[in-house]
mmCIF file of C-alpha atoms in Angstrom:
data_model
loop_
_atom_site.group_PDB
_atom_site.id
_atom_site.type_symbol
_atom_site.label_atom_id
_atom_site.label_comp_id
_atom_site.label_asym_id
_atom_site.label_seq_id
_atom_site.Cartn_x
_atom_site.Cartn_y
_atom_site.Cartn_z
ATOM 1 C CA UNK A 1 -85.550 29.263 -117.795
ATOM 2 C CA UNK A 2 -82.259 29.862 -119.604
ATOM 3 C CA UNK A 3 -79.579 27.637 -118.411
ATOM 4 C CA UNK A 4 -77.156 30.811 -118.203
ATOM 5 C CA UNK A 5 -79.422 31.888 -115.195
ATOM 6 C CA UNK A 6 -79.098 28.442 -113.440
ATOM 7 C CA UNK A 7 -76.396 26.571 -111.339
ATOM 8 C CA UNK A 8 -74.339 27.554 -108.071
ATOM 9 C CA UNK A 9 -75.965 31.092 -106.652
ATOM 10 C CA UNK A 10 -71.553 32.524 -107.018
ATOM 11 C CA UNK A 11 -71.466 31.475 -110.735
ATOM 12 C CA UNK A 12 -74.676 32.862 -111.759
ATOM 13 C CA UNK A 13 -74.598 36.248 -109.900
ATOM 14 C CA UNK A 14 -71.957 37.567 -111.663
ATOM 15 C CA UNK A 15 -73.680 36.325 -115.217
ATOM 16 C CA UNK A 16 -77.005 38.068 -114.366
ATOM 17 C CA UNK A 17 -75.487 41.564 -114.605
ATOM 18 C CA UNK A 18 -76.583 43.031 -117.802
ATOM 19 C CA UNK A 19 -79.634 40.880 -117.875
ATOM 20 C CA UNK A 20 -82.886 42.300 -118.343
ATOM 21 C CA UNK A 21 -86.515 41.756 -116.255
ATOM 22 C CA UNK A 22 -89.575 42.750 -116.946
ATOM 23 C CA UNK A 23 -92.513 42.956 -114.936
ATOM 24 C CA UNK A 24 -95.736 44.983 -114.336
ATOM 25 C CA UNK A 25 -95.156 47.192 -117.757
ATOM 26 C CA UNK A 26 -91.550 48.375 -116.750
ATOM 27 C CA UNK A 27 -88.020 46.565 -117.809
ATOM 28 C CA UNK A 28 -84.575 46.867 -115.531
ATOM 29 C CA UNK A 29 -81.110 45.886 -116.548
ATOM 30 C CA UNK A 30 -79.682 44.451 -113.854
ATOM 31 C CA UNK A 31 -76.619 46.376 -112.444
ATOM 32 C CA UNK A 32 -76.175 44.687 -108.888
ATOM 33 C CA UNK A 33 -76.750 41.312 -107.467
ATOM 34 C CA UNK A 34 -75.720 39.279 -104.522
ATOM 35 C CA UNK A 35 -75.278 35.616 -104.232
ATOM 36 C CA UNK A 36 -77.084 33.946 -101.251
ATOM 37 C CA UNK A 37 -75.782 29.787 -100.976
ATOM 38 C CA UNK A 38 -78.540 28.054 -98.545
ATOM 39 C CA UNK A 39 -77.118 25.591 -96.092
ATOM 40 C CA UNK A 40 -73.824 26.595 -96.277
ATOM 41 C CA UNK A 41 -74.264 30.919 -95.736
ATOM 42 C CA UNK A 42 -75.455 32.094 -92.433
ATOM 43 C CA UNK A 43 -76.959 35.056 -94.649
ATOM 44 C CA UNK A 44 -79.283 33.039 -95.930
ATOM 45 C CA UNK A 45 -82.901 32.576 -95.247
ATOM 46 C CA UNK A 46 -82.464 28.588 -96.044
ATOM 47 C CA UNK A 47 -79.381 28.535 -93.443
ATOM 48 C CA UNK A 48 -81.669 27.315 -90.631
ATOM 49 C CA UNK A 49 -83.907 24.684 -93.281
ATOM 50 C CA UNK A 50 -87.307 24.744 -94.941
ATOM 51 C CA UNK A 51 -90.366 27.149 -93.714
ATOM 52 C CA UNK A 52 -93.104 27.981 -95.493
ATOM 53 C CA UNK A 53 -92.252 31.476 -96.017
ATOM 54 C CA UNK A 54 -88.535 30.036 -97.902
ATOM 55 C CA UNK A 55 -90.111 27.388 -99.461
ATOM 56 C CA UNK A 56 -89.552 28.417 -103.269
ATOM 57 C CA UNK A 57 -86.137 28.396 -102.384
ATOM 58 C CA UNK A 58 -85.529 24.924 -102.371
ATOM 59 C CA UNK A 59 -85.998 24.796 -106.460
ATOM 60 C CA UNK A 60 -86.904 24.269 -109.237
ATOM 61 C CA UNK A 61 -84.746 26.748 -110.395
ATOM 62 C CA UNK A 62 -85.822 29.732 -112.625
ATOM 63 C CA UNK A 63 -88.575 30.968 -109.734
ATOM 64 C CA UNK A 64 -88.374 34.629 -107.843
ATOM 65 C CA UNK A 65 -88.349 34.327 -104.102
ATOM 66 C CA UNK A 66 -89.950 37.147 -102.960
ATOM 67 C CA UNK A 67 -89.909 38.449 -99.481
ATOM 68 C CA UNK A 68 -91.773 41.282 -97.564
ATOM 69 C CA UNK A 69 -88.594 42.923 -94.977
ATOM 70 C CA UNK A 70 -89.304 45.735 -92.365
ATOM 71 C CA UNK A 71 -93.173 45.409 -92.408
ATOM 72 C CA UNK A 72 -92.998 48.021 -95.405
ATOM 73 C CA UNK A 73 -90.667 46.567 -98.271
ATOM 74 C CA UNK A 74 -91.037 43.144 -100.997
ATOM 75 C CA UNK A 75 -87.132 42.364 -102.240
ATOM 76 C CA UNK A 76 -87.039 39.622 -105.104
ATOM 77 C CA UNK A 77 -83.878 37.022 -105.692
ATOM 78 C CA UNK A 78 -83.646 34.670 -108.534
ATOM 79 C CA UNK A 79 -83.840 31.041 -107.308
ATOM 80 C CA UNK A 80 -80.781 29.327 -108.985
ATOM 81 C CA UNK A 81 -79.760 26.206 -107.584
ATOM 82 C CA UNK A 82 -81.028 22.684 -108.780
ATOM 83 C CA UNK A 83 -84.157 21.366 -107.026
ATOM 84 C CA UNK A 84 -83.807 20.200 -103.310
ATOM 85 C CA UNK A 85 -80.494 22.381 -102.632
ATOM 86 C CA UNK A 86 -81.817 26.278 -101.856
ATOM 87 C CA UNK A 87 -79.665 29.127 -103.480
ATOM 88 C CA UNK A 88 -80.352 32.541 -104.901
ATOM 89 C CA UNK A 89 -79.306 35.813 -105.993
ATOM 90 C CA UNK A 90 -81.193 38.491 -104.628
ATOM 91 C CA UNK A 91 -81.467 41.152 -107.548
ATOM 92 C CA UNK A 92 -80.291 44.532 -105.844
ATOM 93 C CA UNK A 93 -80.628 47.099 -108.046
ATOM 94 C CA UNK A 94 -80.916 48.354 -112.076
ATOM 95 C CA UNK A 95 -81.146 51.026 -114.645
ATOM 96 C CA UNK A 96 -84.947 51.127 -116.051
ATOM 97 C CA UNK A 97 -84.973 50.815 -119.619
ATOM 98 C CA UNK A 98 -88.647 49.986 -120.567
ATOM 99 C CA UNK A 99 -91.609 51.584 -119.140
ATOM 100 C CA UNK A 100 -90.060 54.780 -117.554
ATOM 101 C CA UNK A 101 -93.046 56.356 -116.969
ATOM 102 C CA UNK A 102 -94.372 53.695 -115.042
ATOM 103 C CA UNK A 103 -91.827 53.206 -112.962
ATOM 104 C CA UNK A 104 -91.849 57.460 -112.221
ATOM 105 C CA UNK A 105 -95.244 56.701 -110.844
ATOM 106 C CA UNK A 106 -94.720 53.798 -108.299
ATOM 107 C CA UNK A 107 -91.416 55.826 -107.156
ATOM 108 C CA UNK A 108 -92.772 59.173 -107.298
ATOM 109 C CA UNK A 109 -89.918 61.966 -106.522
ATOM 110 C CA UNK A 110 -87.503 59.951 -107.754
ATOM 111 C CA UNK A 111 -84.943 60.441 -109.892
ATOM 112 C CA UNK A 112 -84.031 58.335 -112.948
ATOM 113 C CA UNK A 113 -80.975 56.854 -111.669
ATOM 114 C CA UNK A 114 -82.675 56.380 -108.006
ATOM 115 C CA UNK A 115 -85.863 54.627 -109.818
ATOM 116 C CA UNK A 116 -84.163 50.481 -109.371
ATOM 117 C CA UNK A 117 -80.983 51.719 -107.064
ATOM 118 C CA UNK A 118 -81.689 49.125 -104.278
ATOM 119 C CA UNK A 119 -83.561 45.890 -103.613
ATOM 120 C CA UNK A 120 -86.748 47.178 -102.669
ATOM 121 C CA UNK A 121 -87.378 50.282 -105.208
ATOM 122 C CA UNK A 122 -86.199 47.535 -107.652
ATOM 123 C CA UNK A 123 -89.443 45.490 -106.619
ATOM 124 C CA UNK A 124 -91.785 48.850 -106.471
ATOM 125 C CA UNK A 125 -90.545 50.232 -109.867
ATOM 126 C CA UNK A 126 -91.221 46.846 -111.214
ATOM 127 C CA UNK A 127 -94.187 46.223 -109.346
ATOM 128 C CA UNK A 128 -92.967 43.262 -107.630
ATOM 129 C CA UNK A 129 -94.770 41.993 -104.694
ATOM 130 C CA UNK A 130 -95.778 38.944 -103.001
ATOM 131 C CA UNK A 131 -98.083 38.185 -105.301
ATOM 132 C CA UNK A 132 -94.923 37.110 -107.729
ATOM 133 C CA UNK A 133 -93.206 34.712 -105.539
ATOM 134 C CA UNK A 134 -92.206 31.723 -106.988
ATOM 135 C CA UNK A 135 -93.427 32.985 -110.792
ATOM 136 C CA UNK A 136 -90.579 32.168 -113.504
ATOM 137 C CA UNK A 137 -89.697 36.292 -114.044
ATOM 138 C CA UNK A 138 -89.049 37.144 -117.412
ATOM 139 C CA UNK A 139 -85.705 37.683 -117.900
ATOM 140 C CA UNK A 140 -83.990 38.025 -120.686
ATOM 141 C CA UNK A 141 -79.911 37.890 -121.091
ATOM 142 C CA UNK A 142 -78.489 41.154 -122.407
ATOM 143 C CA UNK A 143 -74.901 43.028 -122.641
ATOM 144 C CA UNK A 144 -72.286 42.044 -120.080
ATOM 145 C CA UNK A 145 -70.548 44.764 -118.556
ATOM 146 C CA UNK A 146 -67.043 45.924 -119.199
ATOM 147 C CA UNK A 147 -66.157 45.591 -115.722
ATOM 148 C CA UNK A 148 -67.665 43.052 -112.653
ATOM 149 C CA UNK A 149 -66.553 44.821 -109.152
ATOM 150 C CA UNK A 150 -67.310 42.399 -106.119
ATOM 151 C CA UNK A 151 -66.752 42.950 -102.777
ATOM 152 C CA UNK A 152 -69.248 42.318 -99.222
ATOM 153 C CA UNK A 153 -72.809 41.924 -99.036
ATOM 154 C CA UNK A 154 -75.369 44.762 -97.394
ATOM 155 C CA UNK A 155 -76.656 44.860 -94.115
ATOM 156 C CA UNK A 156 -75.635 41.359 -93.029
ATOM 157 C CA UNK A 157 -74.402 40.575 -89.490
ATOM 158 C CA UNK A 158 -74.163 36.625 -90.586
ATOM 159 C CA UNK A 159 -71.286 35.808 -93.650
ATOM 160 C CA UNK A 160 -70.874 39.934 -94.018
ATOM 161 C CA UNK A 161 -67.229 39.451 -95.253
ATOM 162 C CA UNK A 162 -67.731 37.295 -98.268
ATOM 163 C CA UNK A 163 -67.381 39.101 -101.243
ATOM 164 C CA UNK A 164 -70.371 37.401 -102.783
ATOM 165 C CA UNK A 165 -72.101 41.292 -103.780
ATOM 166 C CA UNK A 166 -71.410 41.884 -107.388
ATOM 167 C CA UNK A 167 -71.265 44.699 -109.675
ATOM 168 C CA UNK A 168 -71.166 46.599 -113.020
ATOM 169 C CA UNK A 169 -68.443 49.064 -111.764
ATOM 170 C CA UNK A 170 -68.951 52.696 -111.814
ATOM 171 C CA UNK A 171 -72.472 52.102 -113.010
ATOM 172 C CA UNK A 172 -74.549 55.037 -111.297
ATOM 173 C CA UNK A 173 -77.558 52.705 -110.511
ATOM 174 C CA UNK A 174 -75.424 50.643 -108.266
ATOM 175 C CA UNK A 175 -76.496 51.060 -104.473
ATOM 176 C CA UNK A 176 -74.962 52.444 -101.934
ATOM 177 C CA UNK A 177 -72.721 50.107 -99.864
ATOM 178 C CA UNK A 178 -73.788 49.713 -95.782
ATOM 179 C CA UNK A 179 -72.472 47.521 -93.154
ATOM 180 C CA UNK A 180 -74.783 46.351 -90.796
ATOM 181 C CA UNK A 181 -75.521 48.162 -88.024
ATOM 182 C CA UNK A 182 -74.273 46.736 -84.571
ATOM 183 C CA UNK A 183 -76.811 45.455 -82.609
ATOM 184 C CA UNK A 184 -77.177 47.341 -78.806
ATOM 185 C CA UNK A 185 -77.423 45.202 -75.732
ATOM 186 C CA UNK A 186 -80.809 44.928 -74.912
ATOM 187 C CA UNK A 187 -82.081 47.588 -72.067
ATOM 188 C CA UNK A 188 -79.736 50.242 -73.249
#
């Protein structure tokens, strides 16, 4: 692992845009991250401790957590921090620039720019699945962008407001920002 890609989850995020994986015949440059800091972030999955299914959180370092989310979806984060104190950065989205045609056919209907815009088709276009968790990725650095924009993390009801998302501004791969949506009462 490449010491650039290790160390506190907020110091690292930013450095991993520009950065390059490759996996399953198809390589991303990585155009939007977010920062996830264990024990101390409510938006964490290692908020509430060790389980079995967060496990490769808690280190070494250098490792892909990878997670399955709505019964239907795999979303991968790089584990950063040193071993014994859990931190990521879950890789959000990217601009494919190896293996195109691969990725077209795991994200079929797609368009270019849509192929790695978002955790999830990140994962598919890569072919990223459960199968990779806790694998060292291969990730390679590459060209910083001009610009970092940073600003509040998707969909979380826990820690929403920290600005701990992170950018390469006005990059056209970078997803779409959503709140979380409020939760109803129950019975209505």
């Amino acid at each position: 692992m490449n010491a650039w890609a290790e160390g506190d989850p907020l110091e690292v995020a930013p450095r991993l845009l520009g950065a390059v994986l490759t996996h399953g015949g198809v390589s991303v440059r990585l155009t939007e991250v977010e920062a996830y800091a264990g024990p101390d972030d409510p938006g964490s999955h290692a908020f509430r401790g060790r389980t079995p299914r967060n496990e490769v959180m808690f280190g070494p370092p250098g490792r892909l957590y990878v997670y399955f989310v709505y019964g239907m979806h795999h979303c991968a984060n790089l584990v950063t921090g040193p071993e014994g104190e859990p931190g990521a950065v879950l890789l959000r989205a990217g601009e494919v620039v190896g293996g195109l045609d691969t990725a077209r056919v795991r994200r079929p209907g797609s368009t270019d720019r849509d192929l790695a815009r978002g955790p999830a088709r990140l994962c598919r276009a890569l072919g990223i699945d459960l199968a990779a968790n806790a694998t060292a990725p291969d990730l390679t650095a590459g060209e910083p962008p001009r610009e970092v924009s940073t600003g509040p993390r998707v969909g979380l009801r826990h820690a929403a407001e920290r600005p701990w998302r992170f950018w390469s501004t006005g990059d056209p791969t970078v997803s779409t920002y959503r709140p979380a949506a409020p939760r109803r009462p129950a019975g209505r």
